[in-house]
Coordinates of C-alpha atoms and ligand atoms in Angstrom, one line a residue:
M1 CA -153.5 38.8 -2.4
L2 CA -150.9 37.8 -0.1
G3 CA -151.8 34.1 0.5
D4 CA -154.2 32.4 2.6
A5 CA -156.9 35.8 2.4
P6 CA -159.0 36.5 -1.2
Q7 CA -158.9 40.2 -3.2
R8 CA -160.5 43.0 -0.5
A9 CA -160.7 40.7 2.1
I10 CA -162.2 41.8 5.3
C11 CA -160.9 41.2 8.6
L12 CA -163.7 40.4 11.7
A13 CA -160.8 41.5 14.4
I14 CA -162.7 40.7 17.6
Q15 CA -161.9 42.6 21.3
E16 CA -163.8 41.0 23.7
P17 CA -162.8 41.0 27.7
S18 CA -163.1 36.7 27.9
T19 CA -163.1 33.8 26.0
R20 CA -165.9 32.9 26.3
E21 CA -167.6 36.1 24.5
T22 CA -164.9 36.0 21.9
V23 CA -166.1 32.3 21.0
R24 CA -169.7 33.5 20.7
Q25 CA -168.7 36.6 18.2
L26 CA -166.7 34.1 16.7
E27 CA -169.5 31.8 16.5
L28 CA -172.3 35.0 15.3
H29 CA -169.9 36.7 12.7
Q30 CA -167.0 35.0 11.3
S31 CA -169.0 33.5 8.2
A32 CA -169.1 36.7 6.7
A33 CA -166.2 37.4 7.4
D34 CA -162.3 36.5 5.5
L35 CA -159.9 36.5 8.5
V36 CA -160.7 37.1 11.9
E37 CA -158.3 39.1 14.6
I38 CA -158.3 38.2 17.9
R39 CA -157.3 40.5 20.5
A40 CA -155.6 38.4 23.1
D41 CA -154.7 41.3 25.2
S42 CA -158.3 42.0 26.0
I43 CA -159.2 39.1 27.5
R44 CA -158.7 37.9 30.8
D45 CA -158.8 34.2 30.4
L46 CA -157.1 33.5 27.8
D47 CA -157.3 29.8 26.6
V48 CA -155.4 30.0 23.7
A49 CA -156.3 26.6 22.3
A50 CA -160.3 26.8 22.6
L51 CA -160.2 30.6 21.0
L52 CA -157.8 29.1 17.8
A53 CA -160.4 25.5 17.9
A54 CA -163.4 28.0 17.3
C55 CA -162.0 29.9 14.2
E56 CA -162.9 28.5 11.2
K57 CA -161.3 31.6 9.0
P58 CA -157.4 32.5 8.9
V59 CA -156.3 34.3 12.3
I60 CA -154.5 36.9 13.3
W61 CA -153.2 37.0 17.0
T62 CA -152.2 40.1 18.4
C63 CA -151.8 40.7 22.0
R64 CA -151.5 44.8 21.5
A65 CA -149.1 46.7 24.2
S66 CA -150.3 49.3 26.3
W67 CA -147.6 51.5 25.1
E68 CA -149.1 50.9 21.6
G69 CA -153.0 51.7 22.9
G70 CA -153.6 47.9 23.6
H71 CA -154.4 45.9 27.1
F72 CA -151.4 44.2 27.7
E73 CA -149.4 45.2 30.9
G74 CA -147.1 42.6 31.8
P75 CA -143.6 42.2 30.7
E76 CA -142.8 41.7 27.2
R77 CA -141.0 38.6 27.8
R78 CA -144.9 37.3 29.2
R79 CA -146.1 38.9 25.6
L80 CA -144.0 37.4 23.5
E81 CA -145.0 34.0 25.3
V82 CA -148.7 34.9 24.5
L83 CA -147.9 35.4 20.9
E84 CA -145.2 32.2 21.2
A85 CA -148.6 30.2 21.9
G86 CA -151.2 31.6 19.2
A87 CA -148.8 30.8 16.4
R88 CA -148.3 27.6 18.0
A89 CA -151.9 26.9 17.9
G90 CA -152.1 27.5 14.3
A91 CA -152.3 31.6 13.9
T92 CA -152.1 32.5 10.0
Y93 CA -150.6 35.6 11.2
V94 CA -149.3 37.2 14.1
D95 CA -149.1 40.8 14.7
V96 CA -146.2 42.5 16.3
E97 CA -145.4 45.9 16.7
G98 CA -142.1 47.1 14.7
A99 CA -141.0 49.3 18.3
S100 CA -141.3 45.7 20.7
E101 CA -138.0 44.6 22.4
F102 CA -138.2 41.7 20.0
A103 CA -139.4 42.8 16.8
A104 CA -136.4 42.4 14.9
G105 CA -136.2 38.6 15.7
A106 CA -140.2 37.3 16.0
A107 CA -140.3 36.1 12.0
A108 CA -137.8 33.4 13.3
L109 CA -139.5 32.9 16.7
L110 CA -142.6 32.5 15.6
A111 CA -142.6 30.6 12.5
P112 CA -144.3 29.4 10.3
A113 CA -147.2 32.1 11.4
K114 CA -146.5 35.4 9.3
V115 CA -145.4 38.3 10.7
I116 CA -147.6 41.7 10.8
V117 CA -145.2 44.1 11.5
S118 CA -146.8 47.3 12.6
R119 CA -147.0 50.9 13.7
H120 CA -150.1 52.3 15.1
C121 CA -149.7 55.9 15.7
F122 CA -152.7 57.7 17.5
D123 CA -151.2 61.5 17.5
P124 CA -153.2 63.7 15.3
G125 CA -151.0 64.3 12.6
L126 CA -149.5 62.7 8.9
P127 CA -146.2 61.5 9.3
E128 CA -144.0 60.8 6.5
L129 CA -145.5 57.3 5.1
P130 CA -142.4 55.8 2.3
A131 CA -140.1 56.3 5.3
L132 CA -142.3 54.9 8.2
F133 CA -143.0 52.2 6.2
S134 CA -139.4 51.6 5.3
E135 CA -138.2 51.6 8.7
L136 CA -140.7 49.3 8.9
E137 CA -139.7 46.7 6.3
S138 CA -136.4 46.7 7.5
I139 CA -137.6 44.1 9.7
P140 CA -138.3 40.3 8.9
G141 CA -142.0 40.2 8.2
D142 CA -144.7 39.9 5.8
V143 CA -147.5 42.3 5.7
F144 CA -146.1 45.6 6.8
K145 CA -148.8 48.2 8.5
V146 CA -149.5 51.6 9.2
A147 CA -151.9 53.1 11.5
V148 CA -152.4 56.9 11.1
T149 CA -154.6 59.9 13.0
P150 CA -155.0 62.8 10.0
A151 CA -155.0 65.2 12.1
S152 CA -157.5 68.0 8.7
D153 CA -159.1 67.5 6.1
E154 CA -155.6 68.4 4.0
Q155 CA -154.4 65.5 5.6
L156 CA -157.1 63.5 5.5
L157 CA -157.0 64.1 1.6
Q158 CA -153.7 63.8 1.2
L159 CA -153.2 60.3 2.7
L160 CA -156.3 59.3 0.0
D161 CA -153.7 61.3 -2.7
E162 CA -150.5 58.7 -1.1
M163 CA -152.4 55.9 -0.5
P164 CA -152.9 54.0 -4.3
A165 CA -148.5 54.6 -5.0
L166 CA -148.0 53.1 -1.2
L167 CA -150.0 49.8 -1.8
S168 CA -149.2 48.8 -4.9
R169 CA -146.7 46.4 -3.2
G170 CA -149.9 44.2 -2.1
N171 CA -148.2 43.3 1.6
R172 CA -149.4 46.3 3.1
V173 CA -151.7 47.7 5.2
L174 CA -152.7 51.5 6.1
I175 CA -155.0 52.5 7.8
G176 CA -157.0 55.9 9.1
L177 CA -157.7 55.9 12.0
G178 CA -160.8 58.4 13.6
E179 CA -164.3 59.2 12.4
R180 CA -163.7 61.2 9.3
S181 CA -161.0 58.5 8.6
K182 CA -163.4 55.8 7.4
P183 CA -163.1 57.0 3.2
A184 CA -159.5 55.9 3.4
R185 CA -160.3 52.6 5.0
L186 CA -162.7 51.8 2.1
L187 CA -160.3 53.3 -0.8
G188 CA -157.6 51.1 1.1
A189 CA -159.6 48.1 0.3
L190 CA -159.9 49.5 -3.5
W191 CA -156.2 50.0 -3.5
G192 CA -154.6 46.9 -2.2
N193 CA -154.9 47.3 1.8
C194 CA -154.0 43.4 2.5
W195 CA -157.4 43.4 3.9
T196 CA -159.6 45.9 5.6
Y197 CA -160.5 45.3 9.6
A198 CA -164.3 45.3 10.0
S199 CA -166.1 44.9 13.6
A200 CA -168.8 42.8 14.1
A201 CA -171.6 45.3 15.3
A202 CA -171.9 49.2 16.2
G203 CA -169.7 49.9 19.1
R204 CA -167.7 46.9 19.5
E205 CA -164.8 48.5 16.9
T206 CA -161.1 47.8 17.6
G207 CA -160.3 51.0 16.9
S208 CA -161.6 53.7 15.7
G209 CA -163.4 54.8 12.5
Q210 CA -163.7 50.9 11.8
L211 CA -166.7 49.7 9.0
T212 CA -168.9 47.2 9.9
L213 CA -169.0 43.7 8.8
T214 CA -172.4 44.6 7.1
E215 CA -171.4 48.6 6.1
L216 CA -168.4 47.0 4.3
R217 CA -170.6 44.0 2.4
E218 CA -173.7 45.0 1.8
E219 CA -173.8 49.1 2.2
Y220 CA -170.1 49.5 0.1
R221 CA -170.2 46.2 -1.6
L222 CA -166.6 46.5 -0.9
Q223 CA -165.7 42.6 -3.2
E224 CA -167.7 43.8 -5.9
V225 CA -166.5 47.3 -7.3
P226 CA -164.6 46.9 -10.0
A227 CA -160.7 47.7 -9.9
D228 CA -160.6 49.9 -12.0
C229 CA -163.6 52.4 -10.4
F230 CA -164.7 55.9 -10.5
F231 CA -165.1 57.8 -7.7
C232 CA -168.0 60.0 -6.2
A233 CA -168.7 61.2 -3.1
V234 CA -171.1 63.0 -0.6
V235 CA -169.4 66.3 1.3
G236 CA -170.6 67.5 4.6
N237 CA -170.8 68.4 7.8
P238 CA -171.5 65.9 9.5
V239 CA -172.2 63.2 6.9
S240 CA -171.8 60.1 9.0
H241 CA -175.6 58.9 8.7
S242 CA -176.3 59.8 5.4
L243 CA -178.2 57.4 3.2
S244 CA -176.4 58.3 0.1
P245 CA -173.7 55.9 -0.1
K246 CA -175.7 52.5 0.6
L247 CA -178.4 54.1 -2.4
H248 CA -175.8 55.0 -5.1
N249 CA -173.5 51.7 -4.8
F250 CA -176.5 50.1 -5.2
W251 CA -177.2 51.7 -9.1
F252 CA -173.5 51.2 -9.5
L253 CA -173.6 47.5 -9.2
E254 CA -177.4 47.3 -10.2
K255 CA -176.2 48.8 -13.7
G256 CA -172.5 46.8 -14.1
L257 CA -171.6 51.0 -13.7
P258 CA -167.6 50.7 -12.3
G259 CA -168.4 53.9 -9.8
F260 CA -167.9 53.7 -6.1
Y261 CA -169.5 56.1 -3.5
F262 CA -168.6 57.1 0.1
A263 CA -169.1 59.7 2.4
L264 CA -166.4 62.4 2.7
E265 CA -167.0 64.8 6.2
L266 CA -164.9 67.8 5.2
E267 CA -164.6 71.2 7.6
Q268 CA -164.0 72.8 4.7
F269 CA -165.2 72.7 1.5
D270 CA -162.7 74.3 -0.9
T271 CA -159.7 72.2 0.3
L272 CA -161.7 69.0 -2.0
V273 CA -161.3 70.1 -5.3
V274 CA -158.8 73.1 -6.1
R275 CA -156.5 70.5 -5.4
D276 CA -156.2 68.0 -8.2
R277 CA -157.0 64.5 -6.6
C278 CA -154.9 61.8 -8.1
W279 CA -157.6 59.6 -7.6
P280 CA -160.6 59.4 -10.2
L281 CA -163.2 62.0 -8.5
R282 CA -166.0 62.1 -11.3
G283 CA -168.8 63.2 -9.0
L284 CA -170.6 65.4 -5.3
S285 CA -173.6 65.5 -4.0
V286 CA -172.9 68.0 -1.3
T287 CA -174.8 69.1 2.0
I288 CA -175.4 71.2 5.1
P289 CA -173.0 72.9 5.2
H290 CA -170.8 73.3 1.9
K291 CA -173.3 73.9 -0.8
V292 CA -173.4 77.5 -1.0
A293 CA -169.1 76.8 -0.9
A294 CA -169.9 74.4 -3.5
L295 CA -171.9 77.1 -5.2
Q296 CA -168.4 79.8 -5.3
A297 CA -165.9 76.6 -6.1
C298 CA -167.6 74.6 -9.7
D299 CA -166.2 76.4 -13.1
F300 CA -169.9 76.3 -14.5
V301 CA -173.1 76.4 -12.5
E302 CA -176.9 75.9 -14.0
D303 CA -179.6 78.7 -13.9
S304 CA -181.8 76.7 -11.5
A305 CA -178.3 76.4 -8.6
R306 CA -177.9 79.8 -9.2
Q307 CA -181.6 81.1 -8.7
A308 CA -181.6 78.8 -5.9
G309 CA -178.4 80.1 -4.4
A310 CA -177.0 76.6 -3.5
V311 CA -175.6 73.6 -5.0
N312 CA -175.7 69.8 -4.0
T313 CA -174.2 68.4 -7.3
M314 CA -171.3 68.7 -8.4
H315 CA -169.6 66.5 -11.5
Y316 CA -166.5 66.9 -13.1
R317 CA -166.6 67.5 -16.7
D318 CA -164.3 68.6 -19.8
G319 CA -162.2 69.4 -17.1
G320 CA -163.9 71.0 -14.8
W321 CA -166.4 70.9 -12.1
W322 CA -169.9 71.5 -12.9
G323 CA -172.8 72.9 -10.9
S324 CA -176.5 71.7 -10.5
N325 CA -179.0 72.0 -7.5
T326 CA -181.4 68.2 -8.0
D327 CA -183.3 69.7 -4.9
V328 CA -185.0 72.2 -7.1
E329 CA -186.1 69.3 -9.6
G330 CA -186.6 66.2 -7.0
F331 CA -189.2 68.3 -5.1
L332 CA -191.7 68.9 -8.0
T333 CA -191.5 65.1 -9.2
P334 CA -193.1 63.3 -6.0
L335 CA -196.1 66.3 -6.3
R336 CA -197.0 66.2 -9.8
A337 CA -197.7 62.4 -9.1
R338 CA -200.5 63.9 -7.0
I339 CA -201.6 67.1 -8.9
P340 CA -200.2 67.0 -12.4
D341 CA -201.0 71.1 -12.8
L342 CA -200.7 74.0 -9.7
K343 CA -202.5 76.4 -12.1
D344 CA -204.1 79.0 -9.2
Q345 CA -203.8 76.8 -6.8
N346 CA -202.8 77.8 -2.9
V347 CA -199.6 76.2 -1.5
T348 CA -198.4 76.8 1.7
L349 CA -195.0 76.2 2.4
L350 CA -192.9 76.4 5.9
G351 CA -189.5 77.6 5.8
A352 CA -187.0 80.1 4.3
G353 CA -183.8 77.5 4.2
G354 CA -182.8 75.9 1.4
A355 CA -184.5 73.3 1.2
A356 CA -187.5 75.8 1.6
R357 CA -185.8 78.0 -1.8
A358 CA -185.5 74.8 -3.8
A359 CA -189.4 74.0 -3.0
A360 CA -190.4 77.7 -3.7
L361 CA -187.9 77.2 -6.7
A362 CA -189.4 74.6 -8.1
L363 CA -193.3 76.0 -7.4
G364 CA -192.0 79.0 -9.1
D365 CA -193.4 77.8 -12.5
S366 CA -196.4 76.2 -11.7
G367 CA -198.1 79.2 -11.3
C368 CA -199.5 78.2 -8.0
R369 CA -200.3 80.9 -5.3
L370 CA -197.4 80.0 -2.7
H371 CA -197.9 81.2 1.4
I372 CA -194.3 81.4 2.8
Y373 CA -194.2 80.8 6.5
N374 CA -191.4 80.9 8.7
R375 CA -189.9 81.5 12.1
N376 CA -187.7 84.4 11.6
V377 CA -190.2 86.3 9.4
E378 CA -187.2 88.4 7.5
R379 CA -185.8 85.0 5.8
A380 CA -189.2 84.2 4.4
G381 CA -189.4 88.1 2.9
Q382 CA -186.5 87.5 1.5
L383 CA -187.3 84.2 0.0
A384 CA -190.9 86.0 -1.4
A385 CA -189.1 89.0 -2.9
D386 CA -186.6 87.1 -4.3
L387 CA -188.5 83.9 -6.0
G388 CA -191.8 85.0 -5.9
G389 CA -195.0 84.5 -3.0
E390 CA -196.3 86.3 0.0
S391 CA -194.6 86.5 3.2
C392 CA -197.0 85.5 5.9
R393 CA -196.7 85.9 9.6
W394 CA -195.6 82.3 11.6
D395 CA -198.0 83.5 13.8
K396 CA -201.0 83.0 11.9
L397 CA -200.5 79.8 10.5
D398 CA -203.4 77.5 12.0
E399 CA -205.4 79.9 9.3
A400 CA -203.6 78.3 6.5
S401 CA -205.5 76.5 3.9
G402 CA -205.3 75.0 0.4
R403 CA -204.1 72.3 -2.2
V404 CA -201.1 71.6 -0.7
L405 CA -198.5 72.2 2.7
V406 CA -195.0 71.8 2.4
N407 CA -192.8 71.3 5.5
A408 CA -189.3 72.6 3.8
T409 CA -188.3 73.5 8.0
A410 CA -186.4 71.1 10.0
I411 CA -189.3 70.1 12.6
G412 CA -190.1 66.6 12.6
M413 CA -186.7 65.3 12.0
R414 CA -186.1 64.7 15.6
G415 CA -190.2 63.4 15.9
E416 CA -191.0 67.3 16.9
E417 CA -195.0 67.9 16.9
P418 CA -195.9 70.0 13.7
P419 CA -196.1 74.0 14.6
L420 CA -199.4 73.6 13.2
R421 CA -202.7 71.4 14.3
L422 CA -204.3 69.9 10.9
R423 CA -207.8 70.4 10.6
P424 CA -209.8 67.8 8.5
G425 CA -210.6 70.0 5.0
Q426 CA -207.8 72.2 5.3
F427 CA -205.6 70.8 3.1
E428 CA -205.8 68.1 0.2
V429 CA -201.9 66.9 0.2
V430 CA -199.2 67.6 2.4
Y431 CA -195.5 66.6 1.9
D432 CA -192.7 66.5 4.2
M433 CA -189.1 67.4 3.0
V434 CA -188.2 65.6 6.1
Y435 CA -186.8 62.2 5.7
N436 CA -185.1 60.5 7.8
R437 CA -188.2 59.6 10.2
R438 CA -191.2 57.4 8.3
P439 CA -194.0 59.0 9.1
T440 CA -193.4 62.3 10.8
P441 CA -195.9 63.7 13.7
L442 CA -197.3 65.7 10.3
L443 CA -197.3 63.3 8.2
Q444 CA -199.7 61.3 10.7
Q445 CA -201.6 63.4 11.6
A446 CA -202.7 64.4 8.1
R447 CA -203.0 60.5 7.4
Q448 CA -205.7 60.5 10.2
L449 CA -207.4 63.5 8.7
G450 CA -207.6 61.1 5.1
M451 CA -205.7 64.0 3.5
K452 CA -203.2 62.3 0.7
V453 CA -199.0 62.6 2.5
I454 CA -195.9 62.7 0.4
G455 CA -193.1 62.0 2.7
G456 CA -189.4 63.8 2.1
E457 CA -188.0 60.2 0.8
E458 CA -189.5 60.2 -2.6
M459 CA -187.6 63.6 -3.5
F460 CA -184.6 62.1 -1.6
V461 CA -184.5 59.1 -3.9
E462 CA -185.3 61.3 -6.9
Q463 CA -183.0 64.1 -6.4
A464 CA -180.2 61.2 -6.2
A465 CA -181.7 59.8 -8.6
R466 CA -180.9 63.1 -11.3
Q467 CA -177.2 63.2 -9.5
F468 CA -176.7 59.6 -10.2
E469 CA -178.1 60.4 -14.2
R470 CA -176.0 63.4 -13.9
W471 CA -172.0 61.5 -13.4
T472 CA -173.3 58.6 -15.5
D473 CA -175.2 59.5 -18.0
S474 CA -177.5 56.2 -17.6
P475 CA -181.1 56.9 -17.0
L476 CA -182.4 55.0 -13.9
S477 CA -186.0 53.8 -14.6
E478 CA -189.2 54.0 -12.7
S479 CA -188.0 50.6 -11.5
E480 CA -184.4 51.4 -10.6
R481 CA -185.9 54.2 -9.1
R482 CA -187.9 52.4 -7.3
A483 CA -185.7 49.5 -6.4
G484 CA -183.4 52.0 -4.8
F485 CA -185.8 53.2 -3.0
E486 CA -187.0 49.9 -0.8
R487 CA -183.4 49.7 -0.6
I488 CA -182.9 52.8 1.4
F489 CA -186.2 53.2 2.8
G490 CA -188.0 49.2 3.0
D491 CA -191.4 48.6 1.3
V492 CA -193.9 51.3 1.6
Ligands
LIG501 P1 -182.2 74.9 6.7 O1 -181.6 75.6 5.7 O2 -180.6 75.2 8.1 O3 -183.5 75.9 7.1 C1 -184.5 75.2 8.7 C2 -185.4 76.0 8.5 O4 -185.9 75.0 9.1 C3 -185.5 76.8 8.5 O5 -186.7 78.0 8.2 C4 -185.7 77.7 10.0 O6 -186.2 78.4 10.3 C5 -186.2 76.2 10.1 N1 -186.7 75.7 11.7 C6 -185.7 75.2 12.0 N2 -185.8 74.7 13.6 C7 -186.9 75.5 13.4 C8 -187.7 75.6 14.7 N3 -187.7 74.8 16.2 N4 -189.1 75.9 15.0 C9 -189.2 76.5 13.0 N5 -188.3 76.7 11.9 C10 -187.5 75.8 12.7 O7 -182.0 73.3 6.8 P2 -182.9 73.1 4.4 O8 -181.6 72.1 4.3 O9 -183.8 74.0 4.2 O10 -183.5 71.5 5.8 C11 -184.9 71.8 6.5 C12 -185.4 70.3 6.0 O11 -185.3 69.8 4.5 C13 -184.3 69.3 6.9 O12 -185.0 68.8 7.4 C14 -183.9 68.7 5.6 O13 -183.6 66.9 5.9 C15 -185.2 68.4 5.2 N6 -184.6 68.5 3.5 C16 -184.8 67.0 2.4 C17 -184.3 66.6 1.0 C18 -184.8 65.3 0.8 O14 -184.4 65.3 -0.6 N7 -186.1 64.8 1.1 C19 -183.5 68.0 0.2 C20 -182.8 68.9 1.3 C21 -183.5 68.6 2.1 P3 -185.4 79.8 10.5 O15 -185.3 80.9 9.2 O16 -186.2 80.4 11.7 O17 -184.0 79.9 11.0

């Protein structure tokens, strides 16, 4: 890394309206960063000396002009004075837009501070990046920064493909702007960006798609990932709130495996795998709405995934993509831990979507009597016809009873009340596949009635563990699964 910051440096970017608030943010968060960027253009009562005195880390001093997406509206002469004041007060770097009228002479004017020559392209699209860097690098400077806004899946993937070569020089920063460009920020860090900008907290981003200090350090563990890592990703739309990166990156590091996992939001699935990537993509978790497209995109598909009609796991091996469905396997493990033998037991299944299909398939070999209830009764009928079981009327749900109730609908994800009011003794075990809320209203009711409960988190960790094992050929022990569970969902 260039001079003052360590490998894969994380730069806390602060954009606050006052000197006082900027100093407060520095005091709170700079210890977790390697550098700090002060956005002088947003500060009303700029006190340069007080700001620089409060910085314990190398400083990037920026006064972004409004014509380049910043807040500074005054004349360029005045903006240069602000930059010079930062340099005089001890800033390590000063950010100068390549398009500014003083860019050519900035390095001499601002010495000994180093100059970052920057260009921010907010209009959606992907410019010719080698040409853009060459243009900036014709201006005297130390670091050359380009921010672009990919307009499509293809452009995001093209950006990722171009990054390793563009960043190999070690004096560049290349950023993708926008929520969907987060992979470019993460992978750019691994491929040689001089630093990665981070916000102090969600809502305090200085650029769209910026990750927080905590995400970079604790979720992605960016500075601990080996340089020659392979990649895995969750692909879906949306995926911004996925828990999978935190879980898989935890396991990679715990097991000392050189993997890195990130979330990739794509509108269309097949753009990702039909083209060869120039970076080592080894595994994918596939989520809504791409599970059916994934099945079609695989070169080989395991029987259970074909029967489920959906692939949630892809693994690149022997020159082809293998598809499987770990939801099917992951569903049964927590249930078997409570009821080892389901033969002849009555199981009530709510739902007929992808999750219900995985559950029905998993239950198929157990010999249980399956009763399927779905709001759309035709879908319940189709599921029963495809995989066995009896389709029942949704409005008769209150009359259902048996050993196990499984909720495989989306009801409960937003805290909705369950579609039935449980009665004492109606079920022995209640299994809710919803995992983003603990406990769901259904499980609260079940608990109050003394029933055994299984939360969707158990299945989530189990299906993820099976994905991890496929990609790495490295089995996860019970204690490693449990540690992953606790990492994501806390202690039980
Ligand atoms: P999906 O394919 O979209 O199916 C959604 C299901 O929910 C359908 O049966 C749908 O009924 C039903 N539904 C939705 N809103 C409803 C409402 N207001 N009233 C009645 N029924 C409603 O989704 P999915 O992939 O099966 O996912 C379902 C749930 O399982 C989600 O909460 C998901 O997070 C969870 N899941 C958990 C795991 C895990 O690892 N724990 C894995 C996969 C899925 P209609 O057919 O009538 O529309």
